[in-house]
Amino acid sequence: MTPLEAFGAYETAALAAIGNAQGPSELEAVRIEFLGKKQGRLKDVQAFLGKASPEERPALGQRFNEVKDRVTSAFEARQSALAQPETLATAIDLTIPGTPVRIGREHPISQTIAEFKEIMGRFGFTVDDGPEIEDERHNFDALNIPFDHPARDPLENFYLATAQSSAGPVLLRSQTSTVQIRVMERTKPPIRIVSVGRVYRPDEVDATHHAMFHQMEGLMVGKGVTMASLKSVLRLFATSYLGGDVNVRFRPSFFPFTEPSVEVDVKWKNGWLELGGAGMIDPNVLDAVGYDPEEVTGFAFGLGIARFCMLRHGITDIRRFYENDIRFLSQF
Ligand code: DAH
Protein backbone atom coordinates (compact mmCIF):
# COMPACT_ATOMS: atom_id res chain seq x y z
CA MET A 1 0.00 0.00 0.00
CA THR A 2 1.40 3.38 -0.95
CA PRO A 3 1.39 6.17 1.63
CA LEU A 4 -1.34 8.02 -0.26
CA GLU A 5 -3.52 4.91 -0.34
CA ALA A 6 -2.98 4.46 3.37
CA PHE A 7 -3.98 8.11 4.03
CA GLY A 8 -7.11 7.67 1.91
CA ALA A 9 -8.11 4.44 3.65
CA TYR A 10 -7.56 6.06 7.04
CA GLU A 11 -9.64 9.10 6.17
CA THR A 12 -12.53 7.09 4.75
CA ALA A 13 -12.66 4.78 7.77
CA ALA A 14 -12.34 7.68 10.24
CA LEU A 15 -15.10 9.78 8.66
CA ALA A 16 -17.45 6.78 8.54
CA ALA A 17 -16.79 5.91 12.18
CA ILE A 18 -17.32 9.52 13.28
CA GLY A 19 -20.59 9.73 11.36
CA ASN A 20 -21.83 6.48 12.89
CA ALA A 21 -21.05 7.36 16.51
CA GLN A 22 -24.41 7.62 18.28
CA GLY A 23 -23.41 9.27 21.51
CA PRO A 24 -20.58 11.00 23.34
CA SER A 25 -19.08 7.76 24.65
CA GLU A 26 -19.12 6.06 21.24
CA LEU A 27 -17.55 9.16 19.74
CA GLU A 28 -14.85 9.14 22.39
CA ALA A 29 -13.96 5.56 21.44
CA VAL A 30 -13.72 6.66 17.80
CA ARG A 31 -11.45 9.53 18.82
CA ILE A 32 -9.11 7.22 20.67
CA GLU A 33 -9.00 4.83 17.71
CA PHE A 34 -8.45 7.38 14.96
CA LEU A 35 -6.94 10.46 16.60
CA GLY A 36 -5.18 9.05 19.67
CA LYS A 37 -1.77 10.62 20.11
CA LYS A 38 0.13 7.67 21.61
CA GLN A 39 -1.25 4.82 19.56
CA GLY A 40 -4.03 4.04 17.11
CA ARG A 41 -4.55 4.46 13.42
CA LEU A 42 -3.17 7.97 13.14
CA LYS A 43 0.14 6.69 14.44
CA ASP A 44 0.07 3.87 11.88
CA VAL A 45 -0.35 6.21 8.91
CA GLN A 46 2.19 8.62 10.36
CA ALA A 47 4.69 5.78 10.21
CA PHE A 48 4.60 6.07 6.41
CA LEU A 49 6.14 9.53 6.72
CA GLY A 50 9.10 8.09 8.60
CA LYS A 51 9.73 5.60 5.81
CA ALA A 52 9.48 8.16 3.01
CA SER A 53 12.58 9.50 1.29
CA PRO A 54 13.75 13.04 2.17
CA GLU A 55 12.55 14.29 -1.24
CA GLU A 56 9.05 12.84 -0.85
CA ARG A 57 8.62 13.83 2.74
CA PRO A 58 7.54 17.52 2.50
CA ALA A 59 4.70 16.79 0.04
CA LEU A 60 3.61 13.69 1.94
CA GLY A 61 3.75 15.59 5.22
CA GLN A 62 1.47 18.23 3.82
CA ARG A 63 -1.05 15.60 2.63
CA PHE A 64 -0.88 13.91 6.02
CA ASN A 65 -1.68 17.18 7.78
CA GLU A 66 -4.61 17.84 5.45
CA VAL A 67 -6.09 14.43 6.16
CA LYS A 68 -5.58 14.85 9.88
CA ASP A 69 -7.23 18.30 9.84
CA ARG A 70 -10.28 17.00 7.97
CA VAL A 71 -10.75 14.12 10.39
CA THR A 72 -10.27 16.43 13.36
CA SER A 73 -12.86 18.91 12.02
CA ALA A 74 -15.32 16.11 11.33
CA PHE A 75 -14.80 14.87 14.86
CA GLU A 76 -15.41 18.32 16.37
CA ALA A 77 -18.51 18.88 14.27
CA ARG A 78 -19.97 15.55 15.36
CA GLN A 79 -19.08 16.30 18.96
CA SER A 80 -21.01 19.53 19.04
CA ALA A 81 -23.93 17.97 17.16
CA LEU A 82 -24.20 15.26 19.79
CA ALA A 83 -24.05 17.87 22.57
CA GLN A 84 -27.24 19.59 21.29
CA PRO A 85 -30.32 18.88 23.37
CA GLU A 86 -32.59 16.29 21.96
CA THR A 87 -35.44 17.60 19.90
CA LEU A 88 -38.80 17.95 21.61
CA ALA A 89 -40.19 14.91 19.88
CA THR A 90 -37.57 12.58 21.32
CA ALA A 91 -37.04 14.38 24.66
CA ILE A 92 -40.66 14.00 25.79
CA ASP A 93 -42.33 10.69 26.03
CA LEU A 94 -45.90 11.59 25.28
CA THR A 95 -47.13 8.19 26.35
CA ILE A 96 -46.17 8.68 30.02
CA PRO A 97 -49.29 9.44 32.12
CA GLY A 98 -49.42 13.09 33.20
CA THR A 99 -49.29 14.44 36.75
CA PRO A 100 -51.84 17.13 37.63
CA VAL A 101 -50.30 20.58 38.09
CA ARG A 102 -51.81 22.65 40.92
CA ILE A 103 -52.60 26.09 39.73
CA GLY A 104 -53.38 28.98 42.05
CA ARG A 105 -56.86 29.87 43.11
CA GLU A 106 -58.75 33.05 43.79
CA HIS A 107 -58.26 34.63 47.20
CA PRO A 108 -61.36 34.24 49.43
CA ILE A 109 -61.74 38.03 49.61
CA SER A 110 -61.66 38.23 45.80
CA GLN A 111 -64.22 35.43 45.60
CA THR A 112 -66.45 37.31 48.02
CA ILE A 113 -66.10 40.54 46.06
CA ALA A 114 -67.03 38.79 42.83
CA GLU A 115 -70.09 37.30 44.48
CA PHE A 116 -71.12 40.66 46.00
CA LYS A 117 -70.96 42.33 42.62
CA GLU A 118 -72.93 39.52 41.08
CA ILE A 119 -75.68 39.70 43.73
CA MET A 120 -75.93 43.49 43.54
CA GLY A 121 -75.98 43.24 39.77
CA ARG A 122 -79.18 41.22 40.07
CA PHE A 123 -80.72 44.20 41.87
CA GLY A 124 -79.69 46.53 39.06
CA PHE A 125 -76.52 47.97 40.66
CA THR A 126 -73.55 48.46 38.36
CA VAL A 127 -69.94 48.58 39.54
CA ASP A 128 -68.08 51.89 39.71
CA ASP A 129 -64.75 51.80 41.55
CA GLY A 130 -62.71 54.79 42.67
CA PRO A 131 -59.09 55.60 43.52
CA GLU A 132 -57.40 54.52 46.73
CA ILE A 133 -55.45 57.76 47.03
CA GLU A 134 -57.88 60.56 47.74
CA ASP A 135 -58.01 64.25 48.47
CA GLU A 136 -59.75 65.71 51.51
CA ARG A 137 -62.71 66.89 49.52
CA HIS A 138 -63.77 63.39 48.52
CA ASN A 139 -62.76 61.68 51.76
CA PHE A 140 -64.20 64.32 54.13
CA ASP A 141 -65.47 67.74 52.98
CA ALA A 142 -68.09 66.73 50.45
CA LEU A 143 -69.19 63.97 52.81
CA ASN A 144 -70.21 66.62 55.34
CA ILE A 145 -67.39 65.70 57.73
CA PRO A 146 -66.50 68.99 59.43
CA PHE A 147 -62.94 70.20 59.70
CA ASP A 148 -62.74 69.47 63.45
CA HIS A 149 -64.25 65.98 63.24
CA PRO A 150 -62.12 63.37 65.05
CA ALA A 151 -62.15 61.14 61.93
CA ARG A 152 -59.95 63.76 60.21
CA ASP A 153 -57.21 63.56 62.82
CA PRO A 154 -53.92 62.93 61.00
CA LEU A 155 -53.25 60.16 63.49
CA GLU A 156 -56.45 58.41 62.42
CA ASN A 157 -55.48 58.46 58.75
CA PHE A 158 -52.67 57.59 56.39
CA TYR A 159 -51.81 60.98 54.98
CA LEU A 160 -49.15 60.82 52.28
CA ALA A 161 -46.29 63.04 53.30
CA THR A 162 -44.82 63.91 49.93
CA ALA A 163 -47.63 63.73 47.42
CA GLN A 164 -49.68 66.90 47.05
CA SER A 165 -52.49 67.09 44.54
CA SER A 166 -53.76 70.40 43.21
CA ALA A 167 -56.66 69.78 45.61
CA GLY A 168 -54.35 69.85 48.66
CA PRO A 169 -53.12 67.06 50.91
CA VAL A 170 -53.83 63.48 49.89
CA LEU A 171 -54.37 60.35 51.93
CA LEU A 172 -55.13 56.67 51.52
CA ARG A 173 -58.92 56.69 51.59
CA SER A 174 -60.35 55.71 54.95
CA GLN A 175 -63.72 54.68 53.49
CA THR A 176 -65.24 53.82 50.13
CA SER A 177 -67.85 56.56 50.72
CA THR A 178 -65.47 58.73 48.67
CA VAL A 179 -66.85 57.04 45.58
CA GLN A 180 -70.35 58.36 46.33
CA ILE A 181 -69.01 61.85 45.72
CA ARG A 182 -66.99 60.90 42.64
CA VAL A 183 -69.96 59.18 41.02
CA MET A 184 -72.47 61.93 41.84
CA GLU A 185 -70.09 64.62 40.63
CA ARG A 186 -70.00 63.14 37.18
CA THR A 187 -73.43 61.53 36.81
CA LYS A 188 -77.00 62.71 36.93
CA PRO A 189 -79.61 60.74 38.88
CA PRO A 190 -80.98 58.11 38.79
CA ILE A 191 -77.92 56.30 40.14
CA ARG A 192 -77.57 52.75 41.33
CA ILE A 193 -73.97 51.66 41.87
CA VAL A 194 -71.75 49.64 44.16
CA SER A 195 -68.06 50.27 44.63
CA VAL A 196 -65.73 47.73 46.14
CA GLY A 197 -62.17 48.19 47.27
CA ARG A 198 -59.54 48.66 49.91
CA VAL A 199 -59.61 51.27 52.64
CA TYR A 200 -56.89 52.16 55.13
CA ARG A 201 -56.87 53.15 58.79
CA PRO A 202 -54.01 53.06 61.28
CA ASP A 203 -56.00 50.76 63.57
CA GLU A 204 -54.38 48.34 65.93
CA VAL A 205 -54.38 44.98 64.19
CA ASP A 206 -56.26 42.20 65.99
CA ALA A 207 -58.63 39.32 65.17
CA THR A 208 -61.33 41.69 63.87
CA HIS A 209 -59.37 44.77 62.78
CA HIS A 210 -56.78 45.42 60.14
CA ALA A 211 -55.05 48.55 58.92
CA MET A 212 -56.16 47.70 55.40
CA PHE A 213 -59.53 46.15 54.72
CA HIS A 214 -62.24 45.98 52.07
CA GLN A 215 -65.58 47.70 51.89
CA MET A 216 -68.49 47.64 49.52
CA GLU A 217 -70.19 50.97 49.14
CA GLY A 218 -73.70 51.14 47.75
CA LEU A 219 -75.42 54.22 46.40
CA MET A 220 -78.90 54.71 45.05
CA VAL A 221 -80.20 58.16 44.15
CA GLY A 222 -83.40 59.13 42.40
CA LYS A 223 -86.91 60.33 42.84
CA GLY A 224 -88.73 58.68 45.74
CA VAL A 225 -85.85 56.59 47.13
CA THR A 226 -86.69 55.91 50.78
CA MET A 227 -85.45 54.19 53.90
CA ALA A 228 -87.73 51.30 52.96
CA SER A 229 -85.77 50.88 49.72
CA LEU A 230 -82.53 50.78 51.71
CA LYS A 231 -83.80 48.17 54.14
CA SER A 232 -85.17 45.99 51.35
CA VAL A 233 -81.93 46.06 49.40
CA LEU A 234 -79.73 45.30 52.42
CA ARG A 235 -81.99 42.55 53.68
CA LEU A 236 -82.12 40.96 50.24
CA PHE A 237 -78.38 41.27 49.89
CA ALA A 238 -77.59 39.66 53.27
CA THR A 239 -80.08 36.90 52.61
CA SER A 240 -78.65 36.21 49.17
CA TYR A 241 -75.10 35.96 50.41
CA LEU A 242 -75.52 34.26 53.78
CA GLY A 243 -78.50 32.01 53.10
CA GLY A 244 -82.26 32.17 53.33
CA ASP A 245 -82.90 32.58 57.03
CA VAL A 246 -80.59 35.38 58.17
CA ASN A 247 -81.86 37.91 60.63
CA VAL A 248 -80.89 41.51 59.80
CA ARG A 249 -81.25 44.37 62.27
CA PHE A 250 -81.07 48.15 61.75
CA ARG A 251 -79.98 50.27 64.71
CA PRO A 252 -80.18 54.07 64.82
CA SER A 253 -76.71 55.54 64.51
CA PHE A 254 -74.88 58.61 63.27
CA PHE A 255 -72.76 59.34 60.23
CA PRO A 256 -72.09 62.89 59.02
CA PHE A 257 -73.10 62.03 55.45
CA THR A 258 -76.43 60.31 56.18
CA GLU A 259 -79.56 61.41 57.98
CA PRO A 260 -81.08 59.31 59.38
CA SER A 261 -78.24 56.82 59.81
CA VAL A 262 -78.33 53.20 60.82
CA GLU A 263 -75.95 50.46 61.70
CA VAL A 264 -76.68 47.11 60.13
CA ASP A 265 -76.26 43.92 62.15
CA VAL A 266 -76.83 40.31 61.37
CA LYS A 267 -77.77 37.68 63.94
CA TRP A 268 -74.88 35.34 64.45
CA LYS A 269 -74.68 32.48 66.94
CA ASN A 270 -75.73 34.05 70.26
CA GLY A 271 -75.29 37.67 69.32
CA TRP A 272 -75.39 40.33 66.64
CA LEU A 273 -72.53 41.08 64.32
CA GLU A 274 -72.06 44.52 62.85
CA LEU A 275 -71.85 44.50 59.07
CA GLY A 276 -71.58 48.23 58.37
CA GLY A 277 -73.31 51.56 58.23
CA ALA A 278 -76.04 53.01 56.07
CA GLY A 279 -78.58 55.77 55.85
CA MET A 280 -80.37 58.35 53.75
CA ILE A 281 -77.94 60.70 52.04
CA ASP A 282 -77.69 63.97 53.95
CA PRO A 283 -79.06 66.97 51.99
CA ASN A 284 -75.70 68.71 52.54
CA VAL A 285 -74.00 65.94 50.55
CA LEU A 286 -76.51 66.22 47.71
CA ASP A 287 -75.90 69.97 47.74
CA ALA A 288 -72.14 69.52 47.61
CA VAL A 289 -72.38 67.62 44.33
CA GLY A 290 -74.92 70.00 42.81
CA TYR A 291 -78.06 67.91 43.26
CA ASP A 292 -81.32 69.43 44.44
CA PRO A 293 -82.29 67.73 47.73
CA GLU A 294 -85.88 68.85 47.15
CA GLU A 295 -85.95 66.86 43.98
CA VAL A 296 -84.00 63.66 44.60
CA THR A 297 -83.28 61.51 47.61
CA GLY A 298 -80.92 58.62 48.03
CA PHE A 299 -79.53 56.00 50.31
CA ALA A 300 -75.98 54.81 50.86
CA PHE A 301 -74.37 51.97 52.69
CA GLY A 302 -70.87 50.78 53.46
CA LEU A 303 -70.26 47.15 54.40
CA GLY A 304 -67.13 45.38 55.58
CA ILE A 305 -66.38 42.57 53.14
CA ALA A 306 -64.22 40.37 55.35
CA ARG A 307 -66.97 40.17 57.98
CA PHE A 308 -69.35 38.51 55.53
CA CYS A 309 -66.71 36.09 54.32
CA MET A 310 -65.76 35.23 57.91
CA LEU A 311 -69.39 34.64 58.82
CA ARG A 312 -70.04 32.34 55.94
CA HIS A 313 -66.88 30.27 56.31
CA GLY A 314 -66.51 30.32 60.09
CA ILE A 315 -63.21 32.21 59.95
CA THR A 316 -62.40 33.71 63.33
CA ASP A 317 -59.38 35.90 62.61
CA ILE A 318 -59.24 38.58 59.90
CA ARG A 319 -55.44 38.41 59.86
CA ARG A 320 -55.59 35.03 58.11
CA PHE A 321 -56.68 36.79 54.92
CA TYR A 322 -53.44 38.72 54.66
CA GLU A 323 -50.81 36.21 55.76
CA ASN A 324 -50.62 34.36 52.43
CA ASP A 325 -50.52 31.01 54.19
CA ILE A 326 -51.23 28.48 51.48
CA ARG A 327 -52.76 26.05 54.00
CA PHE A 328 -55.43 28.63 54.78
CA LEU A 329 -55.94 29.93 51.25
CA SER A 330 -56.21 26.52 49.63
CA GLN A 331 -59.37 25.77 51.65
CA PHE A 332 -61.52 28.14 49.58
N1 DAH B 1 -68.08 54.96 55.52
C1 DAH B 1 -68.56 54.41 56.77
C2 DAH B 1 -67.41 53.75 57.49
O1 DAH B 1 -66.43 53.43 56.88
C3 DAH B 1 -69.63 53.38 56.51
C4 DAH B 1 -70.87 53.99 55.97
C5 DAH B 1 -71.84 54.45 56.82
C6 DAH B 1 -71.06 54.12 54.62
C7 DAH B 1 -73.00 55.02 56.34
C8 DAH B 1 -72.21 54.68 54.13
C9 DAH B 1 -73.17 55.12 55.01
O2 DAH B 1 -72.45 54.81 52.83
O3 DAH B 1 -74.31 55.64 54.51
O4 DAH B 1 -67.50 53.55 58.66
mmCIF file of C-alpha atoms and ligand atoms in Angstrom, residues 174-175 177 180 201 215 217-218 255 257-258 277-279 300-302, ligand 1:
data_model
loop_
_atom_site.group_PDB
_atom_site.id
_atom_site.type_symbol
_atom_site.label_atom_id
_atom_site.label_comp_id
_atom_site.label_asym_id
_atom_site.label_seq_id
_atom_site.Cartn_x
_atom_site.Cartn_y
_atom_site.Cartn_z
ATOM 1 C CA SER A 174 -60.355 55.707 54.954
ATOM 2 C CA GLN A 175 -63.719 54.679 53.493
ATOM 3 C CA SER A 177 -67.847 56.560 50.717
ATOM 4 C CA GLN A 180 -70.354 58.364 46.330
ATOM 5 C CA ARG A 201 -56.871 53.148 58.789
ATOM 6 C CA GLN A 215 -65.584 47.697 51.889
ATOM 7 C CA GLU A 217 -70.186 50.968 49.137
ATOM 8 C CA GLY A 218 -73.703 51.145 47.749
ATOM 9 C CA PHE A 255 -72.756 59.344 60.228
ATOM 10 C CA PHE A 257 -73.104 62.028 55.452
ATOM 11 C CA THR A 258 -76.428 60.310 56.178
ATOM 12 C CA GLY A 277 -73.313 51.564 58.233
ATOM 13 C CA ALA A 278 -76.037 53.007 56.072
ATOM 14 C CA GLY A 279 -78.582 55.768 55.846
ATOM 15 C CA ALA A 300 -75.983 54.808 50.856
ATOM 16 C CA PHE A 301 -74.375 51.968 52.692
ATOM 17 C CA GLY A 302 -70.870 50.779 53.462
HETATM 18 N N1 DAH B 1 -68.081 54.960 55.517
HETATM 19 C C1 DAH B 1 -68.564 54.409 56.767
HETATM 20 C C2 DAH B 1 -67.405 53.749 57.488
HETATM 21 O O1 DAH B 1 -66.433 53.431 56.876
HETATM 22 C C3 DAH B 1 -69.629 53.379 56.513
HETATM 23 C C4 DAH B 1 -70.867 53.992 55.971
HETATM 24 C C5 DAH B 1 -71.842 54.452 56.815
HETATM 25 C C6 DAH B 1 -71.060 54.118 54.621
HETATM 26 C C7 DAH B 1 -73.005 55.021 56.339
HETATM 27 C C8 DAH B 1 -72.208 54.678 54.126
HETATM 28 C C9 DAH B 1 -73.166 55.121 55.009
HETATM 29 O O2 DAH B 1 -72.445 54.812 52.833
HETATM 30 O O3 DAH B 1 -74.311 55.638 54.510
HETATM 31 O O4 DAH B 1 -67.498 53.551 58.657
#
